[in-house]
Short mmCIF file of C-alpha atoms in Angstrom, two decimals:
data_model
loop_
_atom_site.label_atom_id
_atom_site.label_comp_id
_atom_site.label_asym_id
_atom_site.label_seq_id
_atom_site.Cartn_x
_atom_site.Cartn_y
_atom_site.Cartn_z
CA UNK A 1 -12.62 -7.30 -80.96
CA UNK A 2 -10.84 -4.28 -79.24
CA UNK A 3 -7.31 -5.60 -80.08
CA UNK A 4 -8.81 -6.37 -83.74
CA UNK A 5 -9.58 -2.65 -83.56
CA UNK A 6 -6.35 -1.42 -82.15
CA UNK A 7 -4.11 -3.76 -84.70
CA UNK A 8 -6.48 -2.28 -87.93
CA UNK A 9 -5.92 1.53 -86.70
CA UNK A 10 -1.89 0.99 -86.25
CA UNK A 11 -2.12 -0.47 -89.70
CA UNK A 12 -3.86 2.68 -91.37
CA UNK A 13 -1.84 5.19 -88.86
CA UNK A 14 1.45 3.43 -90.74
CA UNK A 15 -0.38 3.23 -94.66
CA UNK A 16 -1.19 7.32 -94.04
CA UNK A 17 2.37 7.98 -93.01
CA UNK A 18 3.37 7.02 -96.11
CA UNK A 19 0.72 8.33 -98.15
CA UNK A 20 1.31 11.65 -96.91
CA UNK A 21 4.56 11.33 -96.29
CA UNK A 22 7.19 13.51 -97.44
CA UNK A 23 8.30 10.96 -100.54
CA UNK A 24 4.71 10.52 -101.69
CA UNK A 25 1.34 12.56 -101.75
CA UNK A 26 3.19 15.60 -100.76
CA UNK A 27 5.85 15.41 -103.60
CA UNK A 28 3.56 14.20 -105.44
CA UNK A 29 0.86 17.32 -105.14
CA UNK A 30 3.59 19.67 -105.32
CA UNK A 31 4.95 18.61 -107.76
CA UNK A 32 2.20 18.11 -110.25
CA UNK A 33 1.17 22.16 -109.06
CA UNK A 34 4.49 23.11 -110.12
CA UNK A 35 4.37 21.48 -113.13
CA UNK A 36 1.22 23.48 -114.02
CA UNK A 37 2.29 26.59 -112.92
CA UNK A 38 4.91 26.56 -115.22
CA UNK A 39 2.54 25.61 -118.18
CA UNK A 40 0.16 27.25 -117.53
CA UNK A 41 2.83 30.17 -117.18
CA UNK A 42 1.37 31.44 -113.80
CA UNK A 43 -1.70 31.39 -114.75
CA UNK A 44 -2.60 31.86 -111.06
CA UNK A 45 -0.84 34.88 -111.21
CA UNK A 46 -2.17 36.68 -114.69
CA UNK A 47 -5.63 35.33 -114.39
CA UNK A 48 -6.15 36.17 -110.46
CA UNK A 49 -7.58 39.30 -111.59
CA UNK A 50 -9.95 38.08 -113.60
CA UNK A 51 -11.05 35.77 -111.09
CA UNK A 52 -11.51 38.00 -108.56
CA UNK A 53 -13.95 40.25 -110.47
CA UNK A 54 -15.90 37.45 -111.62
CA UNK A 55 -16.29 35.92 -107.64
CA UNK A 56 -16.91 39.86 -106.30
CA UNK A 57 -18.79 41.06 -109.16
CA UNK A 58 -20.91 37.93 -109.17
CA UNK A 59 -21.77 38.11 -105.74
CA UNK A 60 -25.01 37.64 -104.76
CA UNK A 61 -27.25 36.02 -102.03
CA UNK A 62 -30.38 35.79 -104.49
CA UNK A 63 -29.51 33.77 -107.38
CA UNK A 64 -32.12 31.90 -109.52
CA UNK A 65 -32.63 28.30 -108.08
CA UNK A 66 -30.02 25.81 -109.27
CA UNK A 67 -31.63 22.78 -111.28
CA UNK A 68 -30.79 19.98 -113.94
CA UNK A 69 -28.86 21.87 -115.89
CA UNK A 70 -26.36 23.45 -113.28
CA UNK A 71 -26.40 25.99 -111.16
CA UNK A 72 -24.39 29.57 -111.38
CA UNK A 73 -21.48 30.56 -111.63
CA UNK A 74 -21.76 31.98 -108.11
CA UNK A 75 -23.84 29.15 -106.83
CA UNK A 76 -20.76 26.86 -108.11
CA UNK A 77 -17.94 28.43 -106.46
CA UNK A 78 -19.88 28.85 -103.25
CA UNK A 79 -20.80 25.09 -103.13
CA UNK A 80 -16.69 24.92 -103.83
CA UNK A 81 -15.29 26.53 -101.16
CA UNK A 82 -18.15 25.59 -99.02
CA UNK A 83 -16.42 22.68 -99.07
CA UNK A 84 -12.98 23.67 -98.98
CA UNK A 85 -13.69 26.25 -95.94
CA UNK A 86 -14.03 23.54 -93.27
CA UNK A 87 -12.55 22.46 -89.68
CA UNK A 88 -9.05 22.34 -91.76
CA UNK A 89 -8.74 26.20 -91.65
CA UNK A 90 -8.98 26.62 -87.70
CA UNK A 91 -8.20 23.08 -86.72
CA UNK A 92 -5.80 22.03 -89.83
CA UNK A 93 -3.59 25.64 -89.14
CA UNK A 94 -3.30 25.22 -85.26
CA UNK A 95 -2.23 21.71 -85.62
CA UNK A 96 0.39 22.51 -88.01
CA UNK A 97 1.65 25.34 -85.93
CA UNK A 98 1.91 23.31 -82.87
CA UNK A 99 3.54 20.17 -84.53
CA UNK A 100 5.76 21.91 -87.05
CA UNK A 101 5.95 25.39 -85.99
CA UNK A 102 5.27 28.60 -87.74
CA UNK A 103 7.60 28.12 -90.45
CA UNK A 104 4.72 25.04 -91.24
CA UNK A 105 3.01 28.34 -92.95
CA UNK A 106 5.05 29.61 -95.06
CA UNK A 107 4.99 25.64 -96.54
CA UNK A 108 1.62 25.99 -96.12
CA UNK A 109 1.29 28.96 -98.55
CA UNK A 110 3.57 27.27 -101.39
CA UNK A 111 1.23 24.71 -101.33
CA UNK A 112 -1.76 27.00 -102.07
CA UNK A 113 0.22 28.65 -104.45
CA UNK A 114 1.17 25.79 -106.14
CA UNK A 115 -2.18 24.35 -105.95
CA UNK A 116 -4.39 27.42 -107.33
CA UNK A 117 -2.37 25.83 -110.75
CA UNK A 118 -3.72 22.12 -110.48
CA UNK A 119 -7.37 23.15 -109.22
CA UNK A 120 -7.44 25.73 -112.14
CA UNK A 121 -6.30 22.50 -114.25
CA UNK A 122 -8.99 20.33 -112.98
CA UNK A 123 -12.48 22.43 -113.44
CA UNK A 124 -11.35 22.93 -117.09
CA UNK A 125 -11.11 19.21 -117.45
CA UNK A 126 -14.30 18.70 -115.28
CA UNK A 127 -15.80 21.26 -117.84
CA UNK A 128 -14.50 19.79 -120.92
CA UNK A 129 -15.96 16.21 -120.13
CA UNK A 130 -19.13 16.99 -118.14
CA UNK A 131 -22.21 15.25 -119.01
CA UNK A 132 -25.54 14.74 -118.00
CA UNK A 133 -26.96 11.43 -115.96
CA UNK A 134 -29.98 9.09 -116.84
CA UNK A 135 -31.95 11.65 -114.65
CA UNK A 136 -30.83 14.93 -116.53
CA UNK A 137 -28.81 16.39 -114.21
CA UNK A 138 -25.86 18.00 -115.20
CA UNK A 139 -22.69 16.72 -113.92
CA UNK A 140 -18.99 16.38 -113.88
CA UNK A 141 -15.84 15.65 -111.82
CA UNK A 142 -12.61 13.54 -112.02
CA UNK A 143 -14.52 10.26 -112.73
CA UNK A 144 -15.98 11.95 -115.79
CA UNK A 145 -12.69 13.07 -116.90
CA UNK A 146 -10.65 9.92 -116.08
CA UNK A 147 -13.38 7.26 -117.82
CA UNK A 148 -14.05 9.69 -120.92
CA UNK A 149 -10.46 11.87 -121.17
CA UNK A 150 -8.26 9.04 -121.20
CA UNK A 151 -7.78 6.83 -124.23
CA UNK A 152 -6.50 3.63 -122.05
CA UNK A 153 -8.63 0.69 -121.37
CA UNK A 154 -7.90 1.09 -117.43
CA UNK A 155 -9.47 4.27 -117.72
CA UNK A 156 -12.61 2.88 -116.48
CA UNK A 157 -11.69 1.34 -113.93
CA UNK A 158 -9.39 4.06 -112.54
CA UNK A 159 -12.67 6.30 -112.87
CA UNK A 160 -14.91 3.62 -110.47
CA UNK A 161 -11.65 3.63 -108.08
CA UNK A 162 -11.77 7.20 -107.80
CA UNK A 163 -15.73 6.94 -107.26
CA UNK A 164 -15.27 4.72 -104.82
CA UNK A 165 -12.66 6.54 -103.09
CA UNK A 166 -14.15 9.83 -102.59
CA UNK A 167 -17.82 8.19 -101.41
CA UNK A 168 -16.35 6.43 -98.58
CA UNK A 169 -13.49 9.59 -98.36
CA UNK A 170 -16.07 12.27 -98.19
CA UNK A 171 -19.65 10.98 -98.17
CA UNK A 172 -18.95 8.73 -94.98
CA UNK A 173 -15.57 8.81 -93.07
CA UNK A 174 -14.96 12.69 -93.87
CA UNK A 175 -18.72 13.72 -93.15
CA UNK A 176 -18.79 11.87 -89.41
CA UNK A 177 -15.08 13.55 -88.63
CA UNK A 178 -17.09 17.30 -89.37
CA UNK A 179 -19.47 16.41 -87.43
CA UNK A 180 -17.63 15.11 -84.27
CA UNK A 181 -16.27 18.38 -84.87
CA UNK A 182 -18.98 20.18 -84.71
CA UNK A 183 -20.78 18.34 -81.44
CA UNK A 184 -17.41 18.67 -79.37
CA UNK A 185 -17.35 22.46 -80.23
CA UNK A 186 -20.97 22.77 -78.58
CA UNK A 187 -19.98 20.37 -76.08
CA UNK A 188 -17.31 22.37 -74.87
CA UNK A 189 -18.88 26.11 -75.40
CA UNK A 190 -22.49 25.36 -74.25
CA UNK A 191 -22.18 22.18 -72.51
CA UNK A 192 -25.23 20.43 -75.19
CA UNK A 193 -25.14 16.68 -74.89
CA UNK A 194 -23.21 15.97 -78.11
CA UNK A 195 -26.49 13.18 -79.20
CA UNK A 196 -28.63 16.55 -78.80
CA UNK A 197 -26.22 18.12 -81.66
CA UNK A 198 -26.09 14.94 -83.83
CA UNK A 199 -29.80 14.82 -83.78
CA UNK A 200 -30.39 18.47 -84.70
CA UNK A 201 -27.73 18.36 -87.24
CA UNK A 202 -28.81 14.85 -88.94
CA UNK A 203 -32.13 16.27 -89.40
CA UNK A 204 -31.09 19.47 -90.80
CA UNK A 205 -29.08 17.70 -93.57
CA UNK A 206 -31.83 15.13 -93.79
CA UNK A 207 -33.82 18.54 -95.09
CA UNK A 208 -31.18 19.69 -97.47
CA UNK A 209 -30.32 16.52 -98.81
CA UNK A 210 -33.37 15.44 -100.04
CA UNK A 211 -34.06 19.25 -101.31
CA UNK A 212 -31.40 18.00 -103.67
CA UNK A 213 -29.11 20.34 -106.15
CA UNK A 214 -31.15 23.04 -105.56
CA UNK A 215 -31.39 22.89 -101.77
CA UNK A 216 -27.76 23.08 -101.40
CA UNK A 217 -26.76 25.28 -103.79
CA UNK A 218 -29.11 27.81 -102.38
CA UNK A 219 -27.65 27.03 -98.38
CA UNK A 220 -24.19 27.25 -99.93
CA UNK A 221 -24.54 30.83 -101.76
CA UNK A 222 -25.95 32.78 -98.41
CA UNK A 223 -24.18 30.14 -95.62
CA UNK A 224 -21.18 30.64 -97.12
CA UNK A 225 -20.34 34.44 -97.52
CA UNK A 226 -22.11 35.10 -94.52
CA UNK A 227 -19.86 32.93 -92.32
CA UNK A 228 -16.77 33.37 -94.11
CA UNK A 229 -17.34 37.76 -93.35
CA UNK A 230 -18.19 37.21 -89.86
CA UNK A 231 -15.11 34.83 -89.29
CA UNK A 232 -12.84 37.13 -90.89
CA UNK A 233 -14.07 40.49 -89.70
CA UNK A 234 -13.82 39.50 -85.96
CA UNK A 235 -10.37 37.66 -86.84
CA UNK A 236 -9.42 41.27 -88.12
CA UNK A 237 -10.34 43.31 -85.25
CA UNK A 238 -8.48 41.03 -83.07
CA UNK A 239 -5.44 41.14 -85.55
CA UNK A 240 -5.51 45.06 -85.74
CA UNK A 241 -5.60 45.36 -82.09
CA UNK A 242 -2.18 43.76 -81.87
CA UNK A 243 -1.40 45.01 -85.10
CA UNK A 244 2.28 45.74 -83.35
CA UNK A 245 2.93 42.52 -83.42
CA UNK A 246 1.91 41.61 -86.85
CA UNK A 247 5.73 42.56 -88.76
CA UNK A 248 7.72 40.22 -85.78
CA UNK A 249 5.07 36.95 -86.79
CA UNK A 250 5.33 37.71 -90.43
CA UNK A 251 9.37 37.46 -90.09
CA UNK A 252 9.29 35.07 -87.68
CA UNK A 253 7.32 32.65 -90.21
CA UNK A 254 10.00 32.75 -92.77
CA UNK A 255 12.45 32.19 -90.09
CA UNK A 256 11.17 29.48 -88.64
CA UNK A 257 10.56 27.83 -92.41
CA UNK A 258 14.61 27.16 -92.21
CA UNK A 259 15.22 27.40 -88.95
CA UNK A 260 12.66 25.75 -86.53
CA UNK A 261 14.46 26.16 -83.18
CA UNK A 262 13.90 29.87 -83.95
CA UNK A 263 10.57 29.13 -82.45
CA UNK A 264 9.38 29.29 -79.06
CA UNK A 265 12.64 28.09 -77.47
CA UNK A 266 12.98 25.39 -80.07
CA UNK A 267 9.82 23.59 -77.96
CA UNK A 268 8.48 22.03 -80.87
CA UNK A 269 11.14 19.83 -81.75
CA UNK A 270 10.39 20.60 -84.99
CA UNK A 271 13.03 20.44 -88.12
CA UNK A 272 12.82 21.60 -91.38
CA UNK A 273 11.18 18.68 -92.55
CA UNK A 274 8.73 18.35 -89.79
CA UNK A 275 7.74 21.78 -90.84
CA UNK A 276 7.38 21.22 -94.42
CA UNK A 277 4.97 17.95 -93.74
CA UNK A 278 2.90 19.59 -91.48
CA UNK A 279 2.07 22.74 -93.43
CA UNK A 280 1.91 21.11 -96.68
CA UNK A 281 0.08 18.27 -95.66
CA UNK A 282 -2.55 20.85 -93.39
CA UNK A 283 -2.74 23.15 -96.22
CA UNK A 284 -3.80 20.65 -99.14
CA UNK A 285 -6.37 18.96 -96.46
CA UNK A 286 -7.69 22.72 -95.92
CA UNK A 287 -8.22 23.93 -99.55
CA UNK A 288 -8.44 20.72 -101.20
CA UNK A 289 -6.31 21.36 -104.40
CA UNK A 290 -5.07 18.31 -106.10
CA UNK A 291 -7.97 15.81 -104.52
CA UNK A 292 -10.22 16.19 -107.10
CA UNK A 293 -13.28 16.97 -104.66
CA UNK A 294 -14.08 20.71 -106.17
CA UNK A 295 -14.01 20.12 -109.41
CA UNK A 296 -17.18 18.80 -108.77
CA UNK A 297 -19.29 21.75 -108.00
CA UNK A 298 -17.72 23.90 -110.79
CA UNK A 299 -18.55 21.42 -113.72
CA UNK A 300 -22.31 22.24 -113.03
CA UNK A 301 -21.65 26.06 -113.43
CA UNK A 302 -23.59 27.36 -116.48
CA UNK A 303 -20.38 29.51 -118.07
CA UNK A 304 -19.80 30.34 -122.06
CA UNK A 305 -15.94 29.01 -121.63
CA UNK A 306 -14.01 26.49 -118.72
CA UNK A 307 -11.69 29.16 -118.05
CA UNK A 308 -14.23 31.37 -116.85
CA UNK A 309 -14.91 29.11 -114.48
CA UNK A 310 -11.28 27.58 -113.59
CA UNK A 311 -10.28 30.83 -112.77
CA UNK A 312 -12.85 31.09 -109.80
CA UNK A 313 -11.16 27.83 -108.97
CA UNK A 314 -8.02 29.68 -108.15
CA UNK A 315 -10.21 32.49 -106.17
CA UNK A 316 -11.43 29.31 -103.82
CA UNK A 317 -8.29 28.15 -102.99
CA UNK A 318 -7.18 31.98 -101.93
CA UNK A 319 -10.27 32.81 -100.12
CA UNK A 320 -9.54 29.49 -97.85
CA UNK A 321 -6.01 29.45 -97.19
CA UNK A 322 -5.01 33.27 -98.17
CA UNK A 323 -7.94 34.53 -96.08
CA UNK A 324 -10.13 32.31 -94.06
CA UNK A 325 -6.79 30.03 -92.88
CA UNK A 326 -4.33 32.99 -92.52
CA UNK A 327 -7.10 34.84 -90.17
CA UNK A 328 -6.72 32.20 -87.98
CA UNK A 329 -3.19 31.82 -87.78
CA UNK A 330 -2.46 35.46 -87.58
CA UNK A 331 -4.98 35.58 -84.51
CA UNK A 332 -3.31 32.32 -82.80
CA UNK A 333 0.20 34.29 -82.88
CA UNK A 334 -0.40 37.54 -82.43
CA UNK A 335 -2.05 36.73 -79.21
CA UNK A 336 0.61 35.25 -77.80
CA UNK A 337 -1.44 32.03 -76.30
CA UNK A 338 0.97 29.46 -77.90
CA UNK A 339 2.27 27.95 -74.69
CA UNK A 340 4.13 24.68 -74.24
CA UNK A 341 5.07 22.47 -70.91
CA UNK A 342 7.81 19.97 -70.65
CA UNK A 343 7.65 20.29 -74.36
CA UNK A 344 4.28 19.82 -74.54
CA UNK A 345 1.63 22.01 -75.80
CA UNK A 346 -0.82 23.74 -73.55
CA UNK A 347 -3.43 24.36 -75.84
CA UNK A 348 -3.77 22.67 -79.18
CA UNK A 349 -6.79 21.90 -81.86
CA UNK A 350 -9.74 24.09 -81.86
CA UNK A 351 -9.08 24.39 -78.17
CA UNK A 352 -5.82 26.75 -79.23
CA UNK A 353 -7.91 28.50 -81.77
CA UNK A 354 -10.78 28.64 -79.03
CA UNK A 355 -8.44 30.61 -76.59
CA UNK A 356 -7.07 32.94 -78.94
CA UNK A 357 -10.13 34.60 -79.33
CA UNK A 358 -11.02 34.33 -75.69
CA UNK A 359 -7.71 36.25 -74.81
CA UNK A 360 -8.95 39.17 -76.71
CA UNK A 361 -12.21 41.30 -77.16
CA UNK A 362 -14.75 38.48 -76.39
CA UNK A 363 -13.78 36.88 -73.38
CA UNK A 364 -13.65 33.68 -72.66
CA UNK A 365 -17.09 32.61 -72.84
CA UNK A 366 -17.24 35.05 -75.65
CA UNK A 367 -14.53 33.75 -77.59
CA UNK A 368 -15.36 30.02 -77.01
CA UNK A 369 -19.02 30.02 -77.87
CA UNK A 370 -17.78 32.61 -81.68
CA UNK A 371 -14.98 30.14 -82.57
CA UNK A 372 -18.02 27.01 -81.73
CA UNK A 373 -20.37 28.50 -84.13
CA UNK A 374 -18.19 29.35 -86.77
CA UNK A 375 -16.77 26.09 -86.42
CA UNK A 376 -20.46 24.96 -86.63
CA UNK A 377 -21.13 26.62 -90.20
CA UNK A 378 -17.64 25.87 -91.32
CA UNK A 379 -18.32 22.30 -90.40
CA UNK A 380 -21.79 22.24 -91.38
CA UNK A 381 -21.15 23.25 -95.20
CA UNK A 382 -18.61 21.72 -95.63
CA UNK A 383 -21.27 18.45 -94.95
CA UNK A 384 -23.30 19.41 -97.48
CA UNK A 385 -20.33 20.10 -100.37
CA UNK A 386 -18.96 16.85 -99.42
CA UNK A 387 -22.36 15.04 -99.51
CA UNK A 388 -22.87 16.46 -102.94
CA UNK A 389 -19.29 15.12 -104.36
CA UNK A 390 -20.75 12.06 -103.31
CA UNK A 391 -24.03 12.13 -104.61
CA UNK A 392 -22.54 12.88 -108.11
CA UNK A 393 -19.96 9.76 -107.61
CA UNK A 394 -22.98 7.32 -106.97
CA UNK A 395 -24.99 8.92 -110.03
CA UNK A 396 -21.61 7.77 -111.72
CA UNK A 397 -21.48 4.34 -110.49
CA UNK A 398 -24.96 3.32 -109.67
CA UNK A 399 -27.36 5.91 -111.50
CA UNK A 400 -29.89 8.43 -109.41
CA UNK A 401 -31.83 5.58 -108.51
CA UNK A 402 -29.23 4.83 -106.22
CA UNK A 403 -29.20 8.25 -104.57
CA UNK A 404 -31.94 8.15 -101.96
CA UNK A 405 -30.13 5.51 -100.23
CA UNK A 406 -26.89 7.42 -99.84
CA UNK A 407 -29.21 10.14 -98.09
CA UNK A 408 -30.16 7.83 -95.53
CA UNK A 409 -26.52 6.39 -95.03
CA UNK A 410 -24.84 9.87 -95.33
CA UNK A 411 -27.32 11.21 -92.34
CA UNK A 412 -27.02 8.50 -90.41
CA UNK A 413 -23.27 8.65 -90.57
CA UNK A 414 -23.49 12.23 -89.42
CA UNK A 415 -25.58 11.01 -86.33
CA UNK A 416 -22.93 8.78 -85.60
CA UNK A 417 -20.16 10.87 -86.18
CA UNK A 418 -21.39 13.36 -83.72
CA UNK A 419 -21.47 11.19 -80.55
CA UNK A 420 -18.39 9.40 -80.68
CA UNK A 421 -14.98 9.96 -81.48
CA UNK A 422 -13.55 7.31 -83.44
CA UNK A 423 -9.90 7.04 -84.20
CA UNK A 424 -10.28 4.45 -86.59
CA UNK A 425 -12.83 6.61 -88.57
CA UNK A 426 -10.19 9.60 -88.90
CA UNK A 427 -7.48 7.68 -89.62
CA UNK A 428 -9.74 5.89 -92.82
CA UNK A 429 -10.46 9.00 -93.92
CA UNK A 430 -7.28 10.21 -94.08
CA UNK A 431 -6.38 7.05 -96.32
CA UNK A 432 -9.34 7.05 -98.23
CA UNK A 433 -8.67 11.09 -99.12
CA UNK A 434 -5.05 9.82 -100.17
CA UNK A 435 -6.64 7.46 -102.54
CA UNK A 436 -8.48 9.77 -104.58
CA UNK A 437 -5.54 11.88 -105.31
CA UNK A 438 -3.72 9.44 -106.61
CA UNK A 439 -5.76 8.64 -109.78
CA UNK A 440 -6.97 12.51 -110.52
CA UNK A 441 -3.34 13.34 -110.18
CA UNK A 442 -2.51 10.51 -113.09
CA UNK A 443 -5.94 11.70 -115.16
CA UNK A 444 -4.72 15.80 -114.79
CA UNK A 445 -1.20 15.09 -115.58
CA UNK A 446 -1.99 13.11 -119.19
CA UNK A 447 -4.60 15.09 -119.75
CA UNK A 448 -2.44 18.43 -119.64
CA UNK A 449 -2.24 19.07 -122.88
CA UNK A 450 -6.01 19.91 -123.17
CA UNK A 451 -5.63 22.37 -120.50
CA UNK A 452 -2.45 24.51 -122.13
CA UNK A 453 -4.38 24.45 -125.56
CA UNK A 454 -7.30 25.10 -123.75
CA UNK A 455 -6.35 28.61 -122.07
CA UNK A 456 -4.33 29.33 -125.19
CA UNK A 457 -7.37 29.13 -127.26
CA UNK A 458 -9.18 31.53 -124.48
CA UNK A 459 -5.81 33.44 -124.78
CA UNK A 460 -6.38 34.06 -128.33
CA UNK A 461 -10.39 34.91 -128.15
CA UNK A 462 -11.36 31.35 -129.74
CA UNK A 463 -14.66 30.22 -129.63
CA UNK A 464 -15.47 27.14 -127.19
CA UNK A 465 -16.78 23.90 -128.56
CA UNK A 466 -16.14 20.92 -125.57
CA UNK A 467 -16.03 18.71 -129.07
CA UNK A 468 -12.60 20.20 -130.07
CA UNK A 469 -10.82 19.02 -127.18
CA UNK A 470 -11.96 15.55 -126.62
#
């Protein structure tokens, strides 16, 4: 069974090297966020504004309760990046750094650039071709755009692959790798027996989950600012007190994009392309752009136009690689605690992230037990956004009927997740997360044209009927 085991993980290790290889998903996400940018004419760029006084002016920790017919503006953005603000922004960035060196962030910023574009792209589709299920809740998301959008009689079935993909991406494989996370955080910190953590955490998701919409959206709007203010503010006060430092990592990060060796001795072994993969690859696990996974959240939003909402979308993917990510990676190498051994690093993971804040104001037991508790809440919401991309696939697939058993399976995959480490399970949902890209990149791309006339139409102070563009 063990050598069954080993044989099916080599097999996945070699399908995600390829998936998110340099010739594939990468180009591929890039690629299609370029394409946007430019027809969108940087629309990440003249509509940022707007964005950000609709997330700060619309910020709130009191909203009314989210029900069948959506949920806020606020609510919807906060569910969003309470999935997008996960273990990718403190274990994502240090992994990239150590494997492809700091120029992996300047790659790693394109990326977000880039994908601000596509996620603006998607919540107008997910908008556009929302709809409500046999239970009347409102809902949306690539599946919805891909089965009603496109005029192609694989359409539905692309739609069910994409279902399919982001339930086992998300709902299962992606939900037991946060929670592992979370367990060996407060395993290491605190020394709690990691079934102690599972237990505690499956129940409190148990709670939420079956609190439905409303339960979650309410979690998401106070857990989210909350933790994202706390992380950052800390992350700060340790940046400003080696705020010396801060112009020699900023130049050394565009350096080291074209020049790897410039870095630490050359210790990494990294090249150009090695950095590339690594930040590009981190970066689009971190905020999620391109996946289809958000899109989610913001087609329950109550708004008078998409593009009031889509441009919130481009506010989520700043906020978690242009803040939340960038805090961490400022932190990591402006503390100087990026060490390597016979070319091997000395700290890497959350354990690198972990000591980097230990090396400063907190100490060590300080600085372990922050970074384990905001790795807990980064972890922990991140649960409940991905739960509730799932929950909206199987109201796709199966109807709402269906729903109470994906509570039970979702928690107990949590459980599980939390007291073993499974290779096999990260490397599936690595593969399954490739999957899902593949046909919400094909359903985005054809569907383009409804986007530019779209934001024209906003452009030009039209009224918004979803009628006129399907």
């Amino acid at each position: 069974m063990q050598n069954f085991l080993d044989k099916l993980t080599a097999t996945i290790d070699a399908i995600n090297s390829f998936l998110w290889g340099p010739y594939f998903l990468i180009a591929l996400l890039c690629g299609t966020g370029a394409y946007f940018t430019a027809r969108l004419h940087l629309v990440q760029i003249f509509k940022f504004r707007m964005g950000a006084r609709k997330l700060f002016g619309n910020f709130s920790l009191h909203g009314e309760a989210a029900g069948k017919s959506g949920m806020s503006s606020f609510q919807a953005v906060a569910t969003a990046i309470a999935a997008q603000v996960g273990t990718g922004n403190l274990v994502g960035a240090s992994t990239a750094l150590v494997m492809g060196g700091p120029g992996a962030i300047f790659w790693m910023w394109c990326a977000a650039f880039l994908g601000m574009a596509t996620n603006f792209a998607e919540i107008c589709l997910a908008q556009i071709y929302r709809t409500k299920d046999d239970s009347g809740h409102m809902i949306g998301g690539p599946a919805f755009y891909i089965s009603r959008g496109l005029k192609n009689p694989l359409a539905k079935p692309l739609a069910a692959f994409f279902a399919l993909a982001i339930i086992f991406a998300l709902g299962f494989m992606g939900n037991m790798v946060q929670a592992n996370s979370i367990s060996d955080g407060f395993s290491s910190a605190f020394g709690i027996p990691k079934w102690v953590s599972g237990a505690a955490l499956a129940l409190i998701c148990c709670v939420i989950f079956f609190g439905g919409v409303k339960a979650i959206a309410r979690v998401a709007e106070k857990v989210v600012p909350l933790m994202a203010i706390c992380y950052v503010l800390v992350g700060l006060v340790i940046i400003g007190s080696n705020f010396d430092k801060i112009p020699s990592v900023i130049a050394l990060i565009f350096k080291a994009a074209f020049d790897p060796s410039a870095a630490w001795g050359g210790a990494t072994g990294a090249t150009i392309a090695t950095a590339m993969r690594y930040g590009i690859a981190r970066g689009l696990f971190s905020n999620e752009a391109g996946m289809g996974s958000t899109p989610h959240a913001h087609a329950a939003a109550n708004v008078k136009h998409p593009v009031d909402q889509a441009v919130l979308g481009i506010m989520g993917v700043f906020v978690d690689t242009f803040i939340v990510l960038n805090i961490t990676v400022f932190v990591v190498l402006s503390t100087d605690v990026v060490t390597f051994e016979n070319g091997k690093a000395v700290f890497s993971g959350i354990s690198l992230v972990q000591e980097a804040f230990a090396s400063q104001i907190l100490g060590r037991s300080g600085g372990y037990g922050f970074v384990a508790i905001c790795l807990f809440f980064f972890a922990f919401t991140t649960i409940l956004g991905w739960y509730y991309f799932a929950e909206i696939n199987v109201r796709y697939l199966l109807g709402a009927k269906f729903v109470k058993l994906l509570q039970i399976l979702v928690v107990a995959f949590v459980f599980i997740g939390s007291v073993q480490k499974i290779d096999l399970v990260w490397g599936l949902a690595d593969m399954f997360n490739g999957l899902m890209v593949i046909p919400n990149l094909i359903a985005i791309i054809l569907l383009s044209p409804v986007v530019v006339r779209l934001l024209s139409d906003f452009n030009d102070g039209k009224s918004y009927d979803a009628n006129d563009y399907k």
